[in-house]
Structures are given as C-alpha cells and as structure tokens.
Coordinates of C-alpha atoms in Angstrom, one line a residue:
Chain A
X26 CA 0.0 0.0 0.0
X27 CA 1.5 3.4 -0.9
X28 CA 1.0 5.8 2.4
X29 CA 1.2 9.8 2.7
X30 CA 2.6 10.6 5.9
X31 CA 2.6 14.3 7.5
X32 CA 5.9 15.3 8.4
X33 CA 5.0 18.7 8.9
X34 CA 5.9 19.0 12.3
X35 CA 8.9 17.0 12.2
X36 CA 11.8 18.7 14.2
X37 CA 9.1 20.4 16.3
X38 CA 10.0 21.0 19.5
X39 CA 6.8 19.8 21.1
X40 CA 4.6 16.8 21.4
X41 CA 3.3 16.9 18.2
X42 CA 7.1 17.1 17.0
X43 CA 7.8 13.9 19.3
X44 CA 5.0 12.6 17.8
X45 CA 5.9 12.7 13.7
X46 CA 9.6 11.9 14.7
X47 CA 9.1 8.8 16.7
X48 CA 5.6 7.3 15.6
X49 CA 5.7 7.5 11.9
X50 CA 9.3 6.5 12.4
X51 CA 8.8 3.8 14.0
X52 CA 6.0 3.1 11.5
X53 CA 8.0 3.2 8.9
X54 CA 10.5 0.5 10.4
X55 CA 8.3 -1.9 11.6
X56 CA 5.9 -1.9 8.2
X57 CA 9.0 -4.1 7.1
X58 CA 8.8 -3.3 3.8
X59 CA 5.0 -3.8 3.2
X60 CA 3.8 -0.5 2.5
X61 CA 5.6 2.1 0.7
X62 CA 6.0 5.9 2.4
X63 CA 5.9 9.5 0.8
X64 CA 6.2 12.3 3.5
X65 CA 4.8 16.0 2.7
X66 CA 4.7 19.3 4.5
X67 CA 1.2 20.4 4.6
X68 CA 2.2 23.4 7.2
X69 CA 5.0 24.3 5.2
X70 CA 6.1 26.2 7.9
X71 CA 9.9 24.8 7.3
X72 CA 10.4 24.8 4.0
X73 CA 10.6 21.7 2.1
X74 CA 11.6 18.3 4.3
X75 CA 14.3 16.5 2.5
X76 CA 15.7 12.9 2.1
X77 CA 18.4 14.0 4.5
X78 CA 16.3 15.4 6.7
X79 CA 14.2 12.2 6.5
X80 CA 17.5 9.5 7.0
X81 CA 18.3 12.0 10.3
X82 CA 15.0 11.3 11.8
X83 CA 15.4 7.5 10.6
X84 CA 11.7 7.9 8.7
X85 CA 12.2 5.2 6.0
X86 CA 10.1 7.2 3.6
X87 CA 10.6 9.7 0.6
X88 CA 9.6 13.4 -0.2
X89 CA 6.4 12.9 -2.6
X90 CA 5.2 15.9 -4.6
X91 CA 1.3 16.3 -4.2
X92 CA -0.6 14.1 -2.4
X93 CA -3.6 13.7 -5.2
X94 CA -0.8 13.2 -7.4
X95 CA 0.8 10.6 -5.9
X96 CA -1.7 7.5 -5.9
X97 CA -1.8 7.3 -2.2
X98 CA -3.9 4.2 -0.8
X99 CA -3.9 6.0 2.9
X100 CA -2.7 9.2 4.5
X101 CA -1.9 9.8 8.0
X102 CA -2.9 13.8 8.9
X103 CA -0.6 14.3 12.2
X104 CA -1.0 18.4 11.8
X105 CA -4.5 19.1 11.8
X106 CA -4.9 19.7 8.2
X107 CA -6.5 17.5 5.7
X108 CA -4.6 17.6 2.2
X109 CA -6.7 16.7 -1.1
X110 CA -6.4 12.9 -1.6
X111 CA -7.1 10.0 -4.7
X112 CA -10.3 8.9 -4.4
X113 CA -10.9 5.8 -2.2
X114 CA -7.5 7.0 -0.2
X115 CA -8.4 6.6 3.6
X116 CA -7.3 9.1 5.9
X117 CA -5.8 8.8 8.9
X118 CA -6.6 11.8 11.6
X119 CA -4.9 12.1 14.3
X120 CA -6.2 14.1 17.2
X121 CA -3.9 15.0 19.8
X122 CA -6.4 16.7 22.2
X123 CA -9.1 19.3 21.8
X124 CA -8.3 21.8 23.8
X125 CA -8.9 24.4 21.8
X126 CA -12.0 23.6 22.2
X127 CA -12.6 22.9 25.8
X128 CA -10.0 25.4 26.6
X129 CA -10.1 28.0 24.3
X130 CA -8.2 30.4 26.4
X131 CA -5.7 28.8 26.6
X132 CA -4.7 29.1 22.6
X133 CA -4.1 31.7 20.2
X134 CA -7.5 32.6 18.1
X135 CA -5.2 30.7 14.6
X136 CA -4.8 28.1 16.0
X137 CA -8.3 27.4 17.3
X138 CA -9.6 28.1 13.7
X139 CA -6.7 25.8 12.5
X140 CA -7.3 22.8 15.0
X141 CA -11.3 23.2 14.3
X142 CA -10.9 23.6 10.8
X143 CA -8.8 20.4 10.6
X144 CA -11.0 18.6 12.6
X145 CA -14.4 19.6 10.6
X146 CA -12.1 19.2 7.2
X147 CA -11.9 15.3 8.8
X148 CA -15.2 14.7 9.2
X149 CA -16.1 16.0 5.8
X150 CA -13.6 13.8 4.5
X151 CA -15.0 10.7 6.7
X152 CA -11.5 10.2 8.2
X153 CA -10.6 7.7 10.6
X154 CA -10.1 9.9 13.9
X155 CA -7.0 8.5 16.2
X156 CA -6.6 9.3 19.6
X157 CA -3.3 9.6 21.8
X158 CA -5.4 8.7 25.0
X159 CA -8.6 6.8 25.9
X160 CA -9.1 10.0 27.7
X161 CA -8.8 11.8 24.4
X162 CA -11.1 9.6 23.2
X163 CA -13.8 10.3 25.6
X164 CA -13.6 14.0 25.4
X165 CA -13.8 13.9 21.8
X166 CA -16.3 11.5 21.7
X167 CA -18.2 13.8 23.5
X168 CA -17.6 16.3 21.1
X169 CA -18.9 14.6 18.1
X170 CA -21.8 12.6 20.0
X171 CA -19.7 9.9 19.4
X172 CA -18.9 6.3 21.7
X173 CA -15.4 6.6 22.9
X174 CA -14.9 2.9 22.2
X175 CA -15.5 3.9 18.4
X176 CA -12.4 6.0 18.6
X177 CA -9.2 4.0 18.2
X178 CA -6.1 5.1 21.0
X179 CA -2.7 4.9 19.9
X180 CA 0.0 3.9 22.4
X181 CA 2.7 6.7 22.8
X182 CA 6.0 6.5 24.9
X183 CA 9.1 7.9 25.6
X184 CA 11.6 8.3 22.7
X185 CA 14.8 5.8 23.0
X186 CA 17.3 9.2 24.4
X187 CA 15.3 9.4 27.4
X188 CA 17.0 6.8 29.5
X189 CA 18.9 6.7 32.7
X190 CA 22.4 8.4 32.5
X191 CA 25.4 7.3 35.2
X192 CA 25.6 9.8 38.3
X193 CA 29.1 11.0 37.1
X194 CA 27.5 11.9 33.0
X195 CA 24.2 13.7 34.9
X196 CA 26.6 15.7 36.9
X197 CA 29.2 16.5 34.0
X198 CA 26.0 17.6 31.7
X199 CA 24.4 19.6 34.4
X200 CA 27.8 21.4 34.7
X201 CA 27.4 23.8 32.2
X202 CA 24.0 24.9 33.2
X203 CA 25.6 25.2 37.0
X204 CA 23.2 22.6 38.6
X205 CA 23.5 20.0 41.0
X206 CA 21.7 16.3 40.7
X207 CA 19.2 16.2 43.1
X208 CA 19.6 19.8 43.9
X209 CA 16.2 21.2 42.1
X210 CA 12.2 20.9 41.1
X211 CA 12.1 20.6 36.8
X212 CA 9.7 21.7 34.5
X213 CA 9.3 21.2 31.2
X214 CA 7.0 23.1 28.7
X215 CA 6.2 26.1 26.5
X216 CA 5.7 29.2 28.3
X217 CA 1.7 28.8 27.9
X218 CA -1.8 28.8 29.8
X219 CA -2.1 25.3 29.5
X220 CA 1.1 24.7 31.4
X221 CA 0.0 26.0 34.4
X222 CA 3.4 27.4 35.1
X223 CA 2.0 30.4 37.2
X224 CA 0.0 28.0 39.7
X225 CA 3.5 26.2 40.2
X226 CA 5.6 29.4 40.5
X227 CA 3.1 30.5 43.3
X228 CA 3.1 27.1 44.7
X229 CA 6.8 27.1 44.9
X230 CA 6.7 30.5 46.1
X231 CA 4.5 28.9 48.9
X232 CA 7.6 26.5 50.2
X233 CA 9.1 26.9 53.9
X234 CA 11.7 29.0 52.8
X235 CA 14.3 26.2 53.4
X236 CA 12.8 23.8 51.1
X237 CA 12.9 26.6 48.2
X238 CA 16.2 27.7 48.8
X239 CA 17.2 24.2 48.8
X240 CA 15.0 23.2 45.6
X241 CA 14.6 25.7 43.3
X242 CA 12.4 26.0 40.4
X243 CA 13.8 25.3 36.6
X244 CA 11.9 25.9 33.8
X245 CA 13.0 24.3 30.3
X246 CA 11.2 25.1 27.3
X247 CA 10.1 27.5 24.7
X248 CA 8.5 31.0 24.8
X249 CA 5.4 30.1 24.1
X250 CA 2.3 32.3 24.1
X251 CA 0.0 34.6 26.2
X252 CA 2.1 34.7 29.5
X253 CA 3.2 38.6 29.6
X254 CA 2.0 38.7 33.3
X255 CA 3.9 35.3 33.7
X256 CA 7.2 36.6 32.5
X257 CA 7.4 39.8 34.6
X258 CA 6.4 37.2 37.7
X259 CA 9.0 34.8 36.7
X260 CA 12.0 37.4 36.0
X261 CA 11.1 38.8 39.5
X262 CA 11.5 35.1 40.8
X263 CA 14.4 34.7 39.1
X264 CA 16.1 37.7 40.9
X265 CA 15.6 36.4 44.0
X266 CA 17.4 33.2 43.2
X267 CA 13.9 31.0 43.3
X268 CA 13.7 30.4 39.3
X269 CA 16.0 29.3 36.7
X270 CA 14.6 29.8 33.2
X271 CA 16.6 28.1 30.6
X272 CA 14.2 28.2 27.7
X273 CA 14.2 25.5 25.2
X274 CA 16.9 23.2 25.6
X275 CA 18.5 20.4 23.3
X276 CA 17.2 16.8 23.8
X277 CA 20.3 16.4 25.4
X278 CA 20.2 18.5 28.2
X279 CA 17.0 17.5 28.4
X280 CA 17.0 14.1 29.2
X281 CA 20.4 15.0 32.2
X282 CA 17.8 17.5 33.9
X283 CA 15.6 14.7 33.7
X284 CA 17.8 12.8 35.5
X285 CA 19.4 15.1 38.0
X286 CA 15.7 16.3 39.1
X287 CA 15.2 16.1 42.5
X288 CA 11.0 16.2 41.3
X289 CA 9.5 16.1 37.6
X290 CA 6.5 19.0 38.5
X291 CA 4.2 19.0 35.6
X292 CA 1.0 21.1 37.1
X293 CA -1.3 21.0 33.3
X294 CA -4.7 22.1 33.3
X295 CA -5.3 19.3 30.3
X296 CA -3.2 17.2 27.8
X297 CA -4.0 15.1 25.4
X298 CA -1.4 12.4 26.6
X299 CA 1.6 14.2 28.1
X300 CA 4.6 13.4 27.2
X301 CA 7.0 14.6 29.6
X302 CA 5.8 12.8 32.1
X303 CA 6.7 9.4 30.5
X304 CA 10.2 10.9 29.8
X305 CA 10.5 12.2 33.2
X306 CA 9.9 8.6 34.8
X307 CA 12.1 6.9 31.8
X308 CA 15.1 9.0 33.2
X309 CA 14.6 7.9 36.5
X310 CA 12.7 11.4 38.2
X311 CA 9.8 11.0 40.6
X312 CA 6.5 12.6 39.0
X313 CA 4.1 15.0 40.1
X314 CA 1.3 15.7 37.9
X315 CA -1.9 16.9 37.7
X316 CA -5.4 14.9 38.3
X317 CA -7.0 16.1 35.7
X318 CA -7.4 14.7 31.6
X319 CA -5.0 12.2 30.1
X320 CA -2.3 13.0 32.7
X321 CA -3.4 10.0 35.5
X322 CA -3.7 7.6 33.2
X323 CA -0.3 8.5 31.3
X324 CA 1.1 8.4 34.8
X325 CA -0.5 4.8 35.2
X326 CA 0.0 5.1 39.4
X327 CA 3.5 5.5 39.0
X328 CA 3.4 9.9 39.7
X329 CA 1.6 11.9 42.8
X330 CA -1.2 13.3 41.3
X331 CA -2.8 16.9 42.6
X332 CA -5.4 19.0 41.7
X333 CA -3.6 21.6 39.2
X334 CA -6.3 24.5 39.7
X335 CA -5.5 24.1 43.9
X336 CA -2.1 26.2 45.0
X337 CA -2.2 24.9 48.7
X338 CA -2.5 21.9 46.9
X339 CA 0.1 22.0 44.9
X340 CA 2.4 23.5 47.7
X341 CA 1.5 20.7 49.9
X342 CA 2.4 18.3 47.7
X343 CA 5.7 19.8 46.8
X344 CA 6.9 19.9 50.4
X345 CA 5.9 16.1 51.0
X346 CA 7.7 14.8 48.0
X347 CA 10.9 17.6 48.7
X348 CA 10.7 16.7 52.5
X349 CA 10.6 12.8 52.2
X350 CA 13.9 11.1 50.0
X351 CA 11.9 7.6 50.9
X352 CA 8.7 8.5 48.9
X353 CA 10.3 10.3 45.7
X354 CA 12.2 7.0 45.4
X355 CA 9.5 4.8 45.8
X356 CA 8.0 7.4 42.5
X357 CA 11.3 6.9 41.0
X358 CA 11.2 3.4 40.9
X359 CA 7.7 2.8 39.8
X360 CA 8.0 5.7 37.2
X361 CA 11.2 3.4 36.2
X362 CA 9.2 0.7 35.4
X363 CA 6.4 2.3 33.9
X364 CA 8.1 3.7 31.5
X365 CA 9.8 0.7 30.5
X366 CA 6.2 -0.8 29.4
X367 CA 5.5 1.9 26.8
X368 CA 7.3 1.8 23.3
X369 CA 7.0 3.6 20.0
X370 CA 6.7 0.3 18.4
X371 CA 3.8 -0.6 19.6
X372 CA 2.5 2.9 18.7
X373 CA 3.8 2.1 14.9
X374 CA 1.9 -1.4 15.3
X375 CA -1.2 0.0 16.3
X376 CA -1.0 2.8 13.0
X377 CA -0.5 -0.5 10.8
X378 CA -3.5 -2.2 12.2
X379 CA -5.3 1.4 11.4
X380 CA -4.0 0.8 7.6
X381 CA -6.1 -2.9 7.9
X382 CA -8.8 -2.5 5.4
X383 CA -11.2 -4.3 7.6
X384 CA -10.4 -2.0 10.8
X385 CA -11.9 1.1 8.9
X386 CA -14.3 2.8 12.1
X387 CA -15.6 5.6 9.7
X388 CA -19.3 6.1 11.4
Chain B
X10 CA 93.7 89.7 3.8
X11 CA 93.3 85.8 3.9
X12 CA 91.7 86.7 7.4
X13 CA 89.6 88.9 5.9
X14 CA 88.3 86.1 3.0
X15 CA 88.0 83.6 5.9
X16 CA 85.9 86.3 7.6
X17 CA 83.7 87.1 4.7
X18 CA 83.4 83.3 3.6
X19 CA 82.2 82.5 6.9
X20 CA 79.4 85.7 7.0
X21 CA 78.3 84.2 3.6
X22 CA 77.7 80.5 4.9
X23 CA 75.7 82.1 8.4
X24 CA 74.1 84.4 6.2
X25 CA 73.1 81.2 3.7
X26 CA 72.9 78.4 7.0
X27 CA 70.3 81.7 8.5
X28 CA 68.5 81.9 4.8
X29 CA 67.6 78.4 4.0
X30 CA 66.3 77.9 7.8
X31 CA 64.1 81.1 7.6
X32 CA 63.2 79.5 4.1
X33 CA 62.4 75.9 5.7
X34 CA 60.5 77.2 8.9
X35 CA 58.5 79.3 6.1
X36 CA 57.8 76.0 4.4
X37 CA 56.9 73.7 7.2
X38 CA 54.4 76.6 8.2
X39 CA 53.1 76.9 5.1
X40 CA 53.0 73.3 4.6
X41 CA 51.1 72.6 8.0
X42 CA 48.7 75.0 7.5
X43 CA 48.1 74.2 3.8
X44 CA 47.1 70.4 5.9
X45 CA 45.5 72.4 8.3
X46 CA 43.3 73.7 6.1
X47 CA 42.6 70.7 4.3
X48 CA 41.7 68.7 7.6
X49 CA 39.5 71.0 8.6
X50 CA 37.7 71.2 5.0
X51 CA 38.3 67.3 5.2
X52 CA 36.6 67.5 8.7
X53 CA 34.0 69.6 7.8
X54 CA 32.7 67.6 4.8
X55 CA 33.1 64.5 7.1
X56 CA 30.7 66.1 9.5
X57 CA 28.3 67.5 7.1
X58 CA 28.1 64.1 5.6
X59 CA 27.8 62.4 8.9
X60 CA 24.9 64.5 9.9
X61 CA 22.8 64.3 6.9
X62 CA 23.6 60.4 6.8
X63 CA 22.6 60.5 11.0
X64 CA 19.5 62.8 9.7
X65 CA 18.3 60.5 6.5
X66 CA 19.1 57.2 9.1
X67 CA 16.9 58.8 11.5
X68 CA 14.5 59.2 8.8
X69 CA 14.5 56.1 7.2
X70 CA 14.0 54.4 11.0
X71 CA 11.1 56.1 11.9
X72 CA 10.0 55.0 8.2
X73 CA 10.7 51.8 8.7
X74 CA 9.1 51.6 11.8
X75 CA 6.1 52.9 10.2
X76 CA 6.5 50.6 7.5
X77 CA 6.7 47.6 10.4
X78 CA 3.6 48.4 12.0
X79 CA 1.4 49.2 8.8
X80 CA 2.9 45.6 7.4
X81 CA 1.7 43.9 11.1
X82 CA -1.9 45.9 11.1
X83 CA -2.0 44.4 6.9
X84 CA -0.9 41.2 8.1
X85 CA -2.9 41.0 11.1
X86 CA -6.1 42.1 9.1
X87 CA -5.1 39.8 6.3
X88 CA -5.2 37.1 9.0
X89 CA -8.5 38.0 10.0
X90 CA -9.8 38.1 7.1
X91 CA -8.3 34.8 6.3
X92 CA -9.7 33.4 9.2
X93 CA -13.2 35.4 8.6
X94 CA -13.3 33.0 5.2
X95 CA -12.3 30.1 6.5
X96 CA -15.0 30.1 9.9
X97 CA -17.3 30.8 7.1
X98 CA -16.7 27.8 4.8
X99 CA -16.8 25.3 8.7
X100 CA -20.2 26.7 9.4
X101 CA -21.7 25.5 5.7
X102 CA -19.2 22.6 6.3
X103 CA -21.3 21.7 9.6
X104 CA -24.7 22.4 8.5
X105 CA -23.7 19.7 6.0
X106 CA -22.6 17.1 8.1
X107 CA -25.6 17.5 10.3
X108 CA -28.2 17.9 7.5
X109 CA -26.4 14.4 5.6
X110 CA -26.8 12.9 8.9
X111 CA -23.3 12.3 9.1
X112 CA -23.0 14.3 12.6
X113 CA -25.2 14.6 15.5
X114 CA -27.1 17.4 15.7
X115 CA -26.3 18.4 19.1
X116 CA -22.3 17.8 17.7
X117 CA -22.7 20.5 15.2
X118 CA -24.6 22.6 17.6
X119 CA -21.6 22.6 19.8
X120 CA -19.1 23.2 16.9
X121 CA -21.1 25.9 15.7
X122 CA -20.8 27.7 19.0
X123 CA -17.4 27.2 18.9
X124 CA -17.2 28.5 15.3
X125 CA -19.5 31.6 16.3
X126 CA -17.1 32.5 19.4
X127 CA -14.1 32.5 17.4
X128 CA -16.2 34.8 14.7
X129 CA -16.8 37.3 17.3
X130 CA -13.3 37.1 19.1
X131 CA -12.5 38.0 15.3
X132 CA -14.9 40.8 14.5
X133 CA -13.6 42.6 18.5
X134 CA -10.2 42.7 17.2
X135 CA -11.2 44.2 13.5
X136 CA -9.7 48.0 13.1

C-alpha cells in the first residue's frame, strides 16, 4: 500500500514534534517493507523536508510531490490539516487533544480556527479519527456525540534518548548549566496557559523557605504564548534566586535535567497524553502531575497526582515529595518501570492495524 | 687679507645656514597649514556628511518603523480576514454534516458555538 505521511511538524519541538519523529518512524521501520512511504509538509512552515532530513530522523520514507498526485492508498494527517487525496484513499486523523476547544483560552485565536478547521475538514472527509489517550477519546467522543470505544487510541511513549544516564554523566551535563543532581524541582514546557506554570511558581513560592532555597524551580522550554503577566512574575523570581529559566533546551540536556531532578513537576490544566511525564519517569525522576485529563492515566500510578487548579495543593504536595527522600524514590522506581512498558513500536503497530482494510471505524 | 676672505666666507655661509632655515621654517608653516586647512575642509565635509547620513538614518528608521507596523496591522487584518473565510466555509461545512446525517445534531450545535465565538473574538479585534 503506498501511504502519505505528514511530516510537517517534524523537528518540532513539542509533542506533536515527538509525535511525527518517533511514531511514523517507528511506522515506517516496523511496516518491514510492506507499505511504501511518501512524506509531505502540509504546514510548510519549514520549508521543504528533505531525504536528509528524513534519514536524520530514521523515517524510512521519501519526499512525494502532491498528495492527489501521488496514488496514495492512505494518508496519516498528524497536523491538523487535511490535504486533497485520490479517491478511495483513507485518511488517517490524528487528534492529539481538543483543547482548543474545551479550553479555548488557553490558545491563540489561529490556532483554534486551524485545529477546528482540521478537525471539521476530517469529518467532511469521513477520516478515521485516532486518539493519543482513551481519555482523548472520551472528550472527543463527547464532542462529536460519538462512543469513545469507536475511537481507536494509539499507544505513545518515551523516545529511546530518554533513558537513565550514570551519576558521574548527569553531573558532567548539568555542569554547564551550573546545577547540581538532586539539587532542584524541573519543569518542562512552552511558556503557555495550559502549562500552568503560574499555579506552580506561586506554589513554589509557597515552600518553607528552606525547602525553596534548597529546591529551586527550573523551567526548560520554549516562549510560548500569552504569558506577559507570567514573564514579569517569573524574572522577579528569578532575581531572588527561586527560578532558573533556561528556555528550550537540546534533547540532550534535556533528558540529564531529567535525570538530575530532585521532582519532575508538571502542574497542566489538560493534555491530550503528556509526554514529559513518561520521559520524566524513563530517566529515572519521581513525577508530580496533575489529576486532571490524560495526565493520571499517562502516569498509570506511578506519579503523585494533585489537583492543578488548587495552590495549597500543589504546595503541599511539593513539600511532601521535597521533605521525604523515601517516597520520591518509591515514584522513582515505579515511574522506572512504567516507562519501560511503553514503546513507539507498539504505537507504529497500532497505526498499521489502522492501515487494515477491515479496521476502517468511519461512522 | 686671507683673514679677511675667511671672515667674509664664513658671513656668507651664516648668512646662507640663517637663509635656507628662515626659508624651511616658512615651508613647514606653510605646509602645516596648507594640511590644516585641508583637515579641517576634510573634517568639515566629514561632519556635514555624517549628519545628513545620521538625519536621513533617522528618517529612514522612523520610516521603517512605520513601515513595520502598517505591514503587522496588513498582516494582522489579512489574517483576519483569512480566518473570517475560512469560519465561514466550517459553518456551511457543519450544516452539512448535520443535514447528511453524518453528525449529530447536538455535535454540530456545539461546533457551531465554537465557530461563532471565534467569529466574534475576530470581529472585536477588527480595526
């Protein structure tokens, strides 16, 4: 079968960039030959993706021209957009989440008219819809007046970098950054509402002042969107010694903050899986996340959960995890394992039952 | 009489020594303000040139500037216009779906609303 794959957000430095890197990677490896790939840029936000680029990202797949023009059998849409396809072609939509729907202030207005307009495009085009999380699945079954069971979930994990690193590499990567294993709490994210980076901040700021001296608060990740009054609060924090903001960071450094975090915080008001949090635990940091969406059952009982919208809750759950060495490591050890149960293959198996014929769940 | 040439040959080579260093000092002088004079015309063109480059810089900034923000107001109305269009074409697409049975009802009821809150958020931020 000859597939169209969307490689638009490939090199992203988000989810959805995780996502096209490791998924239809993986996809293409495991397929074994049996289907053939052509990639294309429907964002066209980075200019043309190359063979080269493609090798780098190990997608066994090359550039195709136009997707009509190509005599595509199936398309997987991984960027909300729905490109113009041969008839009889199925399509493949994922959806990562709708928050711009049930949280639209959290997004920019173009990219709640991109998301919905993707997402209406799909059902014009009777696609397949994919979710990231049987969570996902319910909230967009909801959406559509569909049953959750009639949307198919997709297994994600952490990518193969995120792993455990020897004390003496965590401490000679941290180095440059002038950290310490074990010596702060980590966050990882965009700069945006969804984040909930301002409920942590304040939660933090909450801390008996030993524990925050001792454990302070650093940020990795990309500007992101809508958080002026965020920035001046977080520079102000920063003075004091309480913040580190190191903006986006190389996978890396990533994955030796990972390891020399004394707590993985990640406070979001919804996600349609949450990746970080399976990272996180794959390089060995105890979790806390929020008890809210896809994030409990991504954690699968292996992170403390707390109500994201609740400071004092937040707070008090930050100084029992920073106060207690004996119950991070018991959330180090079961993140440790969890983690070890997910794998971008089966993610790449479950697309290639999706590309069955007979598993077609167009209503 | 020799003491008398010796006297006069000697008077001749002061007077000469005493004439080509009056003629020399005369030179330099004229020399240095001759460069002088063409540093400070050198100087003076430099400045001239300097200010109305500093002047037409400052103008071309504040143009550009006003160049910036007419392209963002273009581009952020082009946007909106853009996305006027395309909220447009979802709200036939819906009524569609739900009038080919192909979504709920109460589904495209919902999307509408989203559709109609994004029109408005739209039309508050129009010029």
């Amino acid at each position: 079968m000859r597939v169209g794959l969307d490689v638009s957000k490939l090199g992203a430095p988000d989810g959805l960039g995780t996502f096209t890197r490791e998924a239809l990677g993986a996809l293409t490896r495991e397929a074994g030959g049996a289907h053939e790939f052509l990639t294309y840029d429907l964002l066209g936000e980075g200019g043309r993706i190359d063979a080269e680029q493609l090798a780098a990202a190990r997608l066994l797949a090359t550039p195709g021209t136009r997707p009509a023009q190509d005599a595509l059998e199936a398309f997987v849409a991984t960027s909300y957009c729905v490109p113009r396809l041969p008839a009889g072609a199925r399509l493949l939509f994922v959806v990562y989440d709708v928050t711009f729907l049930s949280l639209p202030d959290c997004h920019t207005t173009g990219n709640r008219v991109h998301c919905l307009g993707g997402l209406v495009d799909s059902l014009v085009a009777g696609a397949d819809l994919l979710a990231i999380s049987h969570d996902g699945a319910h909230e967009l079954g909801a959406w559509l007046g569909r049953a959750p069971e009639s949307i198919p979930v997709l297994p994600l994990a952490p990518g193969p970098d995120f792993r455990r690193l020897t004390p003496e590499a965590t401490v000679r990567q941290l180095a440059p950054l002038s950290l310490e294993p074990g010596s702060y709490v980590l966050s990882v994210g965009s700069l945006e509402p969804r984040k909930n980076i301002a409920a942590l901040l304040h939660a933090h700021a909450g801390l008996p002042d030993g524990l925050r001296r001792a454990f302070p608060l650093v940020l990795a990740g990309s500007q992101g969107w809508r958080n002026e009054a965020l920035g001046a609060e977080l520079d102000a924090a920063a003075a004091q010694g309480d913040v580190r903001r190191l903006g986006r960071v190389d996978r890396e450094t990533l994955v030796a903050l990972y390891n020399g975090a004394a707590l993985f915080a990640y406070p979001s008001l919804a996600e349609g899986y949450g990746l970080p949090v399976v990272e996180a635990m794959a390089c060995g940091a105890p979790v806390l996340t929020s008890n809210v969406s896809a994030l409990p059952e991504t954690a699968g009982g292996a992170a403390q959960l707390v109500d994201p919208r609740s400071t004092i809750s937040l707070t008090a759950a930050l100084a029992e995890l920073l106060g207690s060495d004996e119950k991070r490591q018991r959330l180090r050890t079961l993140g440790i394992a969890h983690a070890a149960t997910r794998s971008w293959r089966n993610t790449a198996h479950a697309l290639l039952a999706r590309l069955q014929p007979q598993t077609r769940t167009r209503s | 009489m020799a003491l008398y040439l010796w006297l006069g040959g000697l008077s001749a080579l002061l007077f000469g020594l005493a004439a080509f260093s009056l003629w020399a000092a005369l030179k330099a002088r004229t020399h240095r303000m001759d460069v002088d004079r063409r540093l400070d015309v050198l100087g003076r063109d430099l400045f001239n040139h300097a200010d109305a480059l500093g002047r037409r810089c400052d103008a071309l900034d504040l143009r550009l500037d006003a160049l910036r923000a007419a392209i963002d107001r273009l581009t952020s109305h082009l946007g909106n216009v853009d996305d006027r269009a395309r909220l447009l074409e979802l709200e036939r697409e819906l009524a569609r779906l739900a009038a080919g049975g192909r979504l709920e009802a109460a589904a495209s009821a919902r999307l509408e609303d989203a559709v109609a809150a994004l029109r408005a958020e739209i039309a508050d931020k129009e010029p």
